C-alpha cells in the first residue's frame, strides 16, 4: 500500500560550506525536536563525482535514505534525470511535496531555476513545490529584478522563499512583539522621545575561506543590504494591520521607501582590517587572505548615518555599523531616548533600551532612581532580561525555524521580491559613489572596533555603545 506523502528536500550545492555549517545542523535539530515532517527524503546535488560520503554529518535517521545526484546546473539533461529519480517515488507515495534549496554560488541560480521550470518542477499538481534561495539575491537592483523575473516566470510568490537568516532568529522575531505589545515602548516610539538609534552587527571572525566571494561583496552587500536593512525596518516600521506575512511585509517596505538619500561624504565610513598581533594571537590582514587582491579596496567595516523621512522619525538619526574582525561577536539594536528635564536632578541620564539579538540574547533598559541617603543624586541602573533564564537551548537555530516554515508554507520570515529590489535601490548609489568618487577606505587593526573615523558621524554629540559579550557590560575595556 502506498504511504500518504513524501517530503523531498533537494539541496543544490550539497558539498558547499553552507550546507555543512547551517543546513545539516538545522535538519538534525529538526529531527531532535521531532519537527521534521514524516517521510522526509534528502537529495543532495553537486557537480562532482562523489568520493566521500557527503551526508556523514547528517543524522543517520535521514542520512540512510539520502541520495547524492551528480548534476551540473547548465546541463538540461541532468534535470531530466532528476525528474526521473523524483518520479520513482510515485510508486510508494500518494502525494509528493518538494522543496528545492539553492545553496550554490549565485551565478548558478538562473540556470537551476530555468531548468526546474522546463521540467515542470514548479507545478503543484499533487503536492507542493517550493523554492528557497540563499542570499545574495542578485548583485544590484537590475540583477535582482532579472532573477525575480526568471523565478516568477514559473513560480508564484507564495512558492518562493528568499532567505535572510536574521529573520529566523528568535530575538529578531521578538522586536515587533516587544515593540507593539508593551505600551511603555509603543507610546514612546517616535521623535518626541527617541534621540537616536544604533544598530550594530559586529563579528569577531574574519572572512574565513570566502575571499573570492567577499571581494565582490564587501560589508555593504554582505550585511547591510540584507540583514541590517531588515533590522532597521523592524525597528522603524508602523504597526502592521494584522499579524500576517503580507501586512508585515507591507509595512517593512514603507520604511525602505522613506529612507532619505544618504550623504555619501559625511555619513559613510568604510574600513578594512589590517594585520595585528597581541601576546596571545596574530591575526592576518584582510589582504593576506586567499582570493583577495593584495591592493584590495573592499570594505570589511561599514558604518553609516541615515534618516527616515516620515512623521515618526523626522530628524532622528539611525547609526548602523557592521564589521569583520571586531573585538567580539555581537548584534544589537540600541534605542537612545532623549534626556528629560525634571525637578529632581539635572544629572539624570537618558533611558536606553537594548534589543540584544546575539549572544546573551535579551533586553535591557537603563533607568534612573534616587540614590539612597541622598536628596539630589541619582543612580542609573539596569533592568534586564536574559533568554537563557527561560531554559537551556530555548533559542532555536534560525535555519531550523526557517526550514520548518518552508515545509509549513509560512512566508512571513522571508523577503518579498519588492523588499529585495528596494534594498538594492538604497545600496546601488552607495556602491556607485564609492567607485566613482574614489571614497576613502580607512585601515583598522584586526581586533579593534573599526576605524576611529566611525565616531565622526556622530559629530561629537554622542558615540557608539561599545558592547561586550554580556548584555549588561559595555565599554572599550570590558572583558570580550
Ligand atoms: C551571512 C554573511 O549572511 O551572515 C556572513 O554572509 C556573516 O559574512 C553572517 O558572517 C553572520 O550571521 P550570524 O548569524 O553569524 O550573525
Short mmCIF file of N, CA and C in Angstrom, two decimals, residues 2-3 8 14 33-34 51-52 55 68 90 116 126 148 183 198 200 214 220 260 266 303 328 337 348 363 384 435 477:
data_model
loop_
_atom_site.label_atom_id
_atom_site.label_comp_id
_atom_site.label_asym_id
_atom_site.label_seq_id
_atom_site.Cartn_x
_atom_site.Cartn_y
_atom_site.Cartn_z
N UNK A 2 0.44 2.27 -0.76
CA UNK A 2 1.25 3.48 -0.83
C UNK A 2 1.14 4.30 0.47
N UNK A 3 2.29 4.89 0.89
CA UNK A 3 2.25 5.77 2.06
C UNK A 3 1.64 7.10 1.59
N UNK A 8 10.17 15.75 -0.11
CA UNK A 8 11.50 15.66 -0.71
C UNK A 8 12.22 17.01 -0.58
N UNK A 14 25.24 20.72 -2.41
CA UNK A 14 25.28 19.95 -1.15
C UNK A 14 26.69 19.82 -0.57
N UNK A 33 14.04 17.67 17.65
CA UNK A 33 12.81 18.26 18.23
C UNK A 33 11.55 17.58 17.68
N UNK A 34 11.75 16.54 16.88
CA UNK A 34 10.64 15.78 16.27
C UNK A 34 9.74 16.66 15.40
N UNK A 51 33.40 11.36 -3.88
CA UNK A 51 34.43 10.48 -3.31
C UNK A 51 34.05 10.14 -1.87
N UNK A 52 33.66 11.18 -1.11
CA UNK A 52 33.33 10.93 0.31
C UNK A 52 31.82 10.86 0.48
N UNK A 55 26.91 12.98 3.27
CA UNK A 55 25.87 13.04 4.30
C UNK A 55 26.36 12.60 5.68
N UNK A 68 22.73 11.08 -3.28
CA UNK A 68 23.54 12.10 -3.95
C UNK A 68 23.27 12.03 -5.44
N UNK A 90 6.75 8.09 -6.90
CA UNK A 90 5.31 7.97 -7.13
C UNK A 90 4.83 6.53 -6.88
N UNK A 116 14.51 23.89 -13.79
CA UNK A 116 13.42 23.33 -12.96
C UNK A 116 12.07 23.62 -13.63
N UNK A 126 0.22 17.50 -7.53
CA UNK A 126 -0.04 16.51 -6.49
C UNK A 126 0.99 16.69 -5.37
N UNK A 148 14.23 37.88 -10.14
CA UNK A 148 12.81 37.78 -9.77
C UNK A 148 11.96 37.44 -10.98
N UNK A 183 3.04 48.87 26.12
CA UNK A 183 2.71 50.28 25.96
C UNK A 183 3.89 51.18 26.32
N UNK A 198 20.95 53.08 17.37
CA UNK A 198 22.18 52.44 16.83
C UNK A 198 21.87 50.99 16.51
N UNK A 200 24.05 47.59 15.51
CA UNK A 200 25.40 47.05 15.34
C UNK A 200 25.35 45.56 15.04
N UNK A 214 33.84 37.43 -0.96
CA UNK A 214 33.80 38.66 -0.17
C UNK A 214 34.38 39.85 -0.94
N UNK A 220 29.07 46.03 2.70
CA UNK A 220 27.82 46.70 2.30
C UNK A 220 26.85 45.68 1.71
N UNK A 260 15.92 58.53 3.41
CA UNK A 260 16.43 59.70 2.68
C UNK A 260 17.77 59.36 2.06
N UNK A 266 29.71 62.64 4.14
CA UNK A 266 29.80 62.85 5.59
C UNK A 266 29.29 61.68 6.41
N UNK A 303 30.01 51.77 8.22
CA UNK A 303 29.13 52.47 9.16
C UNK A 303 28.44 53.60 8.41
N UNK A 328 34.51 41.52 19.31
CA UNK A 328 33.62 40.47 19.78
C UNK A 328 32.46 40.29 18.82
N UNK A 337 16.89 57.17 24.29
CA UNK A 337 15.81 58.14 24.50
C UNK A 337 16.42 59.51 24.82
N UNK A 348 20.36 63.58 35.51
CA UNK A 348 19.80 62.29 35.10
C UNK A 348 20.30 61.90 33.72
N UNK A 363 16.97 41.62 26.70
CA UNK A 363 16.52 43.01 26.61
C UNK A 363 17.05 43.76 27.83
N UNK A 384 17.03 44.13 33.36
CA UNK A 384 17.44 43.28 32.25
C UNK A 384 16.73 41.93 32.23
N UNK A 435 32.71 53.83 -6.08
CA UNK A 435 33.52 53.60 -7.29
C UNK A 435 33.90 54.91 -7.98
N UNK A 477 36.95 48.63 27.49
CA UNK A 477 37.90 47.83 28.25
C UNK A 477 37.27 46.59 28.89
#
